[in-house]
Short mmCIF file of C-alpha atoms in Angstrom, two decimals:
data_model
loop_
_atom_site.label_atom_id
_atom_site.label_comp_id
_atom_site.label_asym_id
_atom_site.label_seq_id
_atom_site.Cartn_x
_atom_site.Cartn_y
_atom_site.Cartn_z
CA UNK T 91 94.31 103.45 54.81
CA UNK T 92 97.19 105.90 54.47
CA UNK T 93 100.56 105.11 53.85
CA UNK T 94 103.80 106.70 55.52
CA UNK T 95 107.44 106.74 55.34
CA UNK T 96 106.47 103.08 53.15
CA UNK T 97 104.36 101.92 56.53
CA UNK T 98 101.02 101.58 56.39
CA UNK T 99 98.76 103.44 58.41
CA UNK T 100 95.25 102.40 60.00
CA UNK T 101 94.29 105.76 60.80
CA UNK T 102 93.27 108.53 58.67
CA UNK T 103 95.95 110.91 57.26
CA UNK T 104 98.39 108.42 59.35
CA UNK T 105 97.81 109.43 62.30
CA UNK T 106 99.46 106.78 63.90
CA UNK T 107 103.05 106.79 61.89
CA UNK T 108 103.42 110.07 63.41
CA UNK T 109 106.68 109.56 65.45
CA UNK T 110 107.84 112.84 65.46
CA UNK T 111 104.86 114.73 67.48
CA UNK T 112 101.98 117.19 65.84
CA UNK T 113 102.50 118.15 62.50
CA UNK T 114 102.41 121.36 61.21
CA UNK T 115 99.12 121.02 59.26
CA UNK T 116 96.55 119.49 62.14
CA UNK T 117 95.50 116.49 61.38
CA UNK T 118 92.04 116.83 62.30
CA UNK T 119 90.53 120.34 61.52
CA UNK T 120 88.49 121.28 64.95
CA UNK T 121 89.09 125.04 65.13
CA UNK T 122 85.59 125.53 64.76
CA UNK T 123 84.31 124.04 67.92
CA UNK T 124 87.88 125.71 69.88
CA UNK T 125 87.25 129.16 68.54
CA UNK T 126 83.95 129.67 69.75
CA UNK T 127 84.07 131.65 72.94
CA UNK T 128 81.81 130.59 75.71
CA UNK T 129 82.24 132.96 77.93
CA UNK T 130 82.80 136.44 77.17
CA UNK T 131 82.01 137.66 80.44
CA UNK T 132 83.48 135.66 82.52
CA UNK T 133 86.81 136.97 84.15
CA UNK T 134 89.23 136.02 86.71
CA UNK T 135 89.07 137.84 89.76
CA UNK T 136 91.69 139.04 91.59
CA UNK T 137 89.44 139.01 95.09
CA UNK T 138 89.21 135.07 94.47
CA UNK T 139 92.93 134.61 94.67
CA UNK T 140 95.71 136.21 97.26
CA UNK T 141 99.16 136.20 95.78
CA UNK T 142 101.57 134.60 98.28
CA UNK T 143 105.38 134.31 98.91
CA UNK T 144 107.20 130.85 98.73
CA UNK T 145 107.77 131.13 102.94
CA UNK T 146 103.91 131.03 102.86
CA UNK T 147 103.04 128.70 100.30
CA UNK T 148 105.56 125.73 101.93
CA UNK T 149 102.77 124.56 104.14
CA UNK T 150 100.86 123.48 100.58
CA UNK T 151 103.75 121.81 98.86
CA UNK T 152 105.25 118.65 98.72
CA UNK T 153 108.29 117.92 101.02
CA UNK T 154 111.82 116.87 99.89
CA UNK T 155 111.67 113.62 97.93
CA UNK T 156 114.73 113.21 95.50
CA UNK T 157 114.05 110.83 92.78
CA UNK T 158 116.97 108.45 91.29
CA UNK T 159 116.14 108.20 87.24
CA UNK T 160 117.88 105.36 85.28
CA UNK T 161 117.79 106.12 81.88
CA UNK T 162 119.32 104.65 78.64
CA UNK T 163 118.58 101.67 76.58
CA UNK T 164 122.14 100.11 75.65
CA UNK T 165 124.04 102.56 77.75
CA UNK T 166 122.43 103.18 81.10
CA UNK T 167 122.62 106.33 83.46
CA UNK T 168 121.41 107.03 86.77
CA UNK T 169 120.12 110.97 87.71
CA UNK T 170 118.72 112.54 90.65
CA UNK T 171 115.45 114.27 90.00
CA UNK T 172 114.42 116.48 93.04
CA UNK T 173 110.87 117.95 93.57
CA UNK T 174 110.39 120.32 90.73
CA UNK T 175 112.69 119.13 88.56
CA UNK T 176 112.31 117.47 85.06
CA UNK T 177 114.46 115.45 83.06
CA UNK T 178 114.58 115.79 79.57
CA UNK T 179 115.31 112.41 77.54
CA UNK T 180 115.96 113.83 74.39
CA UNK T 181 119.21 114.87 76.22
CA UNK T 182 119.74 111.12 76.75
CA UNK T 183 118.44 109.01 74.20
CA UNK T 184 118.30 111.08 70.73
CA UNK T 185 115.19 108.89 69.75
CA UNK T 186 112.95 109.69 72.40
CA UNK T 187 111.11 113.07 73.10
CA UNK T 188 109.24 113.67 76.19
CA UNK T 189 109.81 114.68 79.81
CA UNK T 190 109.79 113.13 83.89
CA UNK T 191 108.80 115.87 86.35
CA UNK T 192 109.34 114.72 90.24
CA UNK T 193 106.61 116.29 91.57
CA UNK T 194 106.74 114.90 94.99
CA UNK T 195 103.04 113.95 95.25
CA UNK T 196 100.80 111.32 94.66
CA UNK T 197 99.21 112.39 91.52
CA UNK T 198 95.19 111.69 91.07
CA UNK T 199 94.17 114.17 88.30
CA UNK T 200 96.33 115.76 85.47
CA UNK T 201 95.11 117.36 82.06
CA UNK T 202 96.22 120.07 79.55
CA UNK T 203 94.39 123.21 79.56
CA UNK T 204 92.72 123.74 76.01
CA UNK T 205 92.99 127.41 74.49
CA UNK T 206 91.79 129.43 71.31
CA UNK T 207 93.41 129.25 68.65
CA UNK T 208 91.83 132.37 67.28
CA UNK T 209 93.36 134.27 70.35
CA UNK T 210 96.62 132.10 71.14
CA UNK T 211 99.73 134.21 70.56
CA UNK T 212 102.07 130.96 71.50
CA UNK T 213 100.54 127.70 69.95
CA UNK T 214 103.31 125.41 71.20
CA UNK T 215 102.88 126.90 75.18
CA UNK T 216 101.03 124.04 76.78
CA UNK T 217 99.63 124.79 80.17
CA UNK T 218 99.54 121.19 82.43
CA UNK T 219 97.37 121.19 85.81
CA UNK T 220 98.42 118.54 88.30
CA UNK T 221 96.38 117.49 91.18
CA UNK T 222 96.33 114.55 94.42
CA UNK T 223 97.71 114.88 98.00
CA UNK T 224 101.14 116.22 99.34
CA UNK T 225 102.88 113.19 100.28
CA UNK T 226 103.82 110.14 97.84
CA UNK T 227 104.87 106.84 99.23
CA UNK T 228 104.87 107.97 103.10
CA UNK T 229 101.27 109.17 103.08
CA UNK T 230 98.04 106.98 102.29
CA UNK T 231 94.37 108.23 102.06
CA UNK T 232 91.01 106.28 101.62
CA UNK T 233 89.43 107.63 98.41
CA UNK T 234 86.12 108.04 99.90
CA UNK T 235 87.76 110.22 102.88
CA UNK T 236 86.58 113.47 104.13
CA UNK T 237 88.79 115.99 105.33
CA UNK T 238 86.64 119.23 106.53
CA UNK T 239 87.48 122.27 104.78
CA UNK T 240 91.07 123.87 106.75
CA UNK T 241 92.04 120.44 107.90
CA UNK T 242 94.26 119.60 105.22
CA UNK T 243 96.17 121.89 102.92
CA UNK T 244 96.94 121.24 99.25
CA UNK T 245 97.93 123.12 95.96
CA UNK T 246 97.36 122.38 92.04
CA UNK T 247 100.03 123.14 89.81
CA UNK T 248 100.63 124.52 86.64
CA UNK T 249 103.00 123.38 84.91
CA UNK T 250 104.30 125.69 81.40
CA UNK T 251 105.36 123.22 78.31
CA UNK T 252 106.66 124.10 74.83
CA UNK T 253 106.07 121.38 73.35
CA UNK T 254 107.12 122.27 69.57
CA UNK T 255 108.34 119.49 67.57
CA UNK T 256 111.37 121.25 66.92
CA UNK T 257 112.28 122.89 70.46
CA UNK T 258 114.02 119.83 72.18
CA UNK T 259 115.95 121.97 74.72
CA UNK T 260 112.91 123.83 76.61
CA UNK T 261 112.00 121.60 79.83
CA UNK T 262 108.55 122.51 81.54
CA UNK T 263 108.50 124.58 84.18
CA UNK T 264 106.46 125.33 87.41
CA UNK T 265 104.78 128.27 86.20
CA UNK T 266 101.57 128.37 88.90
CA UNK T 267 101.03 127.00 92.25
CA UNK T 268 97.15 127.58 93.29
CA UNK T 269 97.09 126.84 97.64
CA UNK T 270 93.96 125.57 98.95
CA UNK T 271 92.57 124.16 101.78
CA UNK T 272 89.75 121.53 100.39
CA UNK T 273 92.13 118.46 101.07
CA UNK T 274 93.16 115.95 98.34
CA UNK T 275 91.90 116.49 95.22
CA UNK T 276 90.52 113.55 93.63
CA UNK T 277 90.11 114.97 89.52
CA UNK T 278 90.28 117.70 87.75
CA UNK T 279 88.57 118.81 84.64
CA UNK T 280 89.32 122.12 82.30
CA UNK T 281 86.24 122.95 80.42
CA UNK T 282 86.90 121.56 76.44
CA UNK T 283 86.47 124.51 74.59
CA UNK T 284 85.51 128.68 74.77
CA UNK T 285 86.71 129.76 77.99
CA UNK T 286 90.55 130.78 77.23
CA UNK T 287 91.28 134.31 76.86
CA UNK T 288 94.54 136.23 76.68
CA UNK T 289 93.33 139.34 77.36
CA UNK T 290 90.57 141.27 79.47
CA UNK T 291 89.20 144.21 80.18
CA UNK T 292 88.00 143.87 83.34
CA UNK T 293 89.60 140.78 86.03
CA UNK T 294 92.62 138.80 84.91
CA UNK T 295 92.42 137.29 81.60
CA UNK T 296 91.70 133.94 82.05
CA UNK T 297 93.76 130.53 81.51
CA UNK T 298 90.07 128.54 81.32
CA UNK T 299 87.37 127.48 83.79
CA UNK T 300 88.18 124.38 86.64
CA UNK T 301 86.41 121.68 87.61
CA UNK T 302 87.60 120.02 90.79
CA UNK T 303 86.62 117.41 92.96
CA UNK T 304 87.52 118.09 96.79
CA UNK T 305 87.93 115.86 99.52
CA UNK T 306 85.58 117.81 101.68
CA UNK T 307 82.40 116.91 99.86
CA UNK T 308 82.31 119.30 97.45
CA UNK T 309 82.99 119.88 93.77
CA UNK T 310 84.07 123.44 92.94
CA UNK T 311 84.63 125.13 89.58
CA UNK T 312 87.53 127.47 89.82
CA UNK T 313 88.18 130.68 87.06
CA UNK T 314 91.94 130.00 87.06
CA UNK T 315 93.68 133.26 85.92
CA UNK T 316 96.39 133.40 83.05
CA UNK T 317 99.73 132.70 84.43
CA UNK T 318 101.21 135.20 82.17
CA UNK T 319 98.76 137.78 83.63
CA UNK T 320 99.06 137.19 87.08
CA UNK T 321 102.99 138.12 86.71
CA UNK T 322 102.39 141.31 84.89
CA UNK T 323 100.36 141.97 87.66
CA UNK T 324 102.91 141.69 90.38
CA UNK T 325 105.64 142.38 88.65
CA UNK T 326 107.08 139.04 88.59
CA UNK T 327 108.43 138.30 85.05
CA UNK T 328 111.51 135.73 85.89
CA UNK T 329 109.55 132.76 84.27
CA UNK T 330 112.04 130.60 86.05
CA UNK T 331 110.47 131.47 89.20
CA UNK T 332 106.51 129.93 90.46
CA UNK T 333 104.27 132.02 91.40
CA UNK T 334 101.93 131.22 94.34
CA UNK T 335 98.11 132.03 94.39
CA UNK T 336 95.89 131.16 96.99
CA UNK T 337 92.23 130.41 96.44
CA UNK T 338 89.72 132.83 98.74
CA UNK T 339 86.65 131.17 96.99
CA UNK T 340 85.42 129.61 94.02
CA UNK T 341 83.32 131.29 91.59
CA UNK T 342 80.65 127.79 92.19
CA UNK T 343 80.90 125.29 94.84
CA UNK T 344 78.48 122.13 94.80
CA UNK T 345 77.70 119.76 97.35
CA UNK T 346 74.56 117.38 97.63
CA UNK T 347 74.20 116.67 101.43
CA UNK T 348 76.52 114.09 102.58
CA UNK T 349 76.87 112.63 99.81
CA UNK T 350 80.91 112.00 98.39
CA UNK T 351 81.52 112.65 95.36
CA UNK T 352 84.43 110.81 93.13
CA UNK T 353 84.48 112.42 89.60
CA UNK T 354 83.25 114.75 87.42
CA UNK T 355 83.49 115.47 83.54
CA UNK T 356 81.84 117.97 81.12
CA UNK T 357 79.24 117.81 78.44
CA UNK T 358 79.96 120.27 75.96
CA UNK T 359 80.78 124.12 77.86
CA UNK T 360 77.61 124.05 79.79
CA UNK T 361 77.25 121.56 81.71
CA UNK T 362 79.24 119.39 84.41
CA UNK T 363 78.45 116.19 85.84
CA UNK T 364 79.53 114.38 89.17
CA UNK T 365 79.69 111.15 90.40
CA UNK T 366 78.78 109.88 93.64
CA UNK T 367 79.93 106.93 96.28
CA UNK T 368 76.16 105.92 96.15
CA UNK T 369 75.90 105.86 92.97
CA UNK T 370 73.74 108.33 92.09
#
């Protein structure tokens, strides 16, 4: 066992006496399996997405839903939080570090994207992707529902953390909104390792590979471009403001008859599994 700050840890290296978030030395060396690169040749495309304007994207979003926050632990303070917004509590309670975001949906799938270290020029930029359906408390779905692909439009978001142990005063922002219309989506699932890139030479650099699973029987895999890429692109480099992508089609798309399917996860880089209503 290791001991910390006169505690005593039951993790290695004390993993679990770590208050303060990551360290600067990682506590468990796995750059070798995150440096490999998977897939060299694999690019975003920019005939996969369409870059739309906020008037266009509304359709996709979430609707107005303000949020009241009470926060505080001897001293107590209410805040309104509305859609987009975050709350940081370090502002609030010295002792605590972390974030609320109001995203204004009903959230079913959320994961960090994992990058290279070999390749990452900004270690503490942490790129969150967000999924469910549009509504929250007003709208209600059936998990096993099917909703016809164009019958029910939907985005994933991006969200942009720095999440530094020392940079309290950054809040994460809505970096990338991608619009589709393949209903509520139930999971979502980054590949683990190798497909990150910062730069290209052909396509979009891109931020890693997608797995989703769609309410309209299908699970697609999506090459999500680099936010940072897709603004030097269009010109767009206000990081304050989101930028909206729609998808025009996945790079794979995988359906087994009628069948609905509820989850998916990968095995290594190469392969993805999915999970069925009837089991199989």
């Amino acid at each position: 066992m290791a001991k910390k700050r006169g505690l005593i840890s039951a993790l290695p290296f004390g993993a679990d006496l770590e208050i303060r978030g990551p360290p600067e030395n990682k506590l468990f060396q796995l750059d070798h399996i995150y440096n490999r690169n998977e897939y060299p040749t694999v690019h975003a495309l920019a005939d996969e997405w369409t870059i739309v304007n906020e008037s266009e994207a509304t359709s996709y979003l979430p609707g107005p839903n303000t949020r009241k926050i009470t926060i505080g632990i001897k001293e107590q303070e209410t805040a309104e939080l509305p859609v987009g917004a975050t709350l940081n509590l370090y502002k609030h309670m010295q002792s605590k570090r972390g974030f609320v975001l109001n995203l204004g949906c009903s959230v079913l799938g959320l994961e960090f994207a994992p990058k290279r270290p070999e390749v990452d020029t900004s270690p503490h930029t942490q790129y969150l992707a967000i999924s469910g359906f549009r509504g929250a408390e007003g709208e209600h779905h059936l998990y096993n529902e099917v909703y016809p692909e164009g019958t029910y439009k939907n985005s994933i978001s991006i969200w942009r953390c720095e999440l530094s142990i020392e940079n309290t005063e950054t809040d994460p922002v809505l970096d990338l909104c991608l619009l589709h219309d393949y209903g509520p989506v139930k999971e979502l699932k980054w590949c683990p390792y190798g497909a990150y890139d910062e730069s290209s030479e052909e396509g979009w650099p891109k931020l890693g590979l997608l797995a989703i699973v769609c309410s309209d029987n299908s699970v697609r895999v999506l090459v999500v471009p680099h936010p940072r890429a897709v603004r030097e692109s269009i010109g767009e480099m206000d990081s304050s403001k989101v930028v909206y992508i729609k998808i025009s089609k996945a790079r794979q798309t995988f359906r087994l008859n009628n069948m609905i399917p509820m989850t998916t996860n990968w095995g290594g880089s190469d392969k993805l599994t999915c999970g069925y209503t009837n089991g199989r």
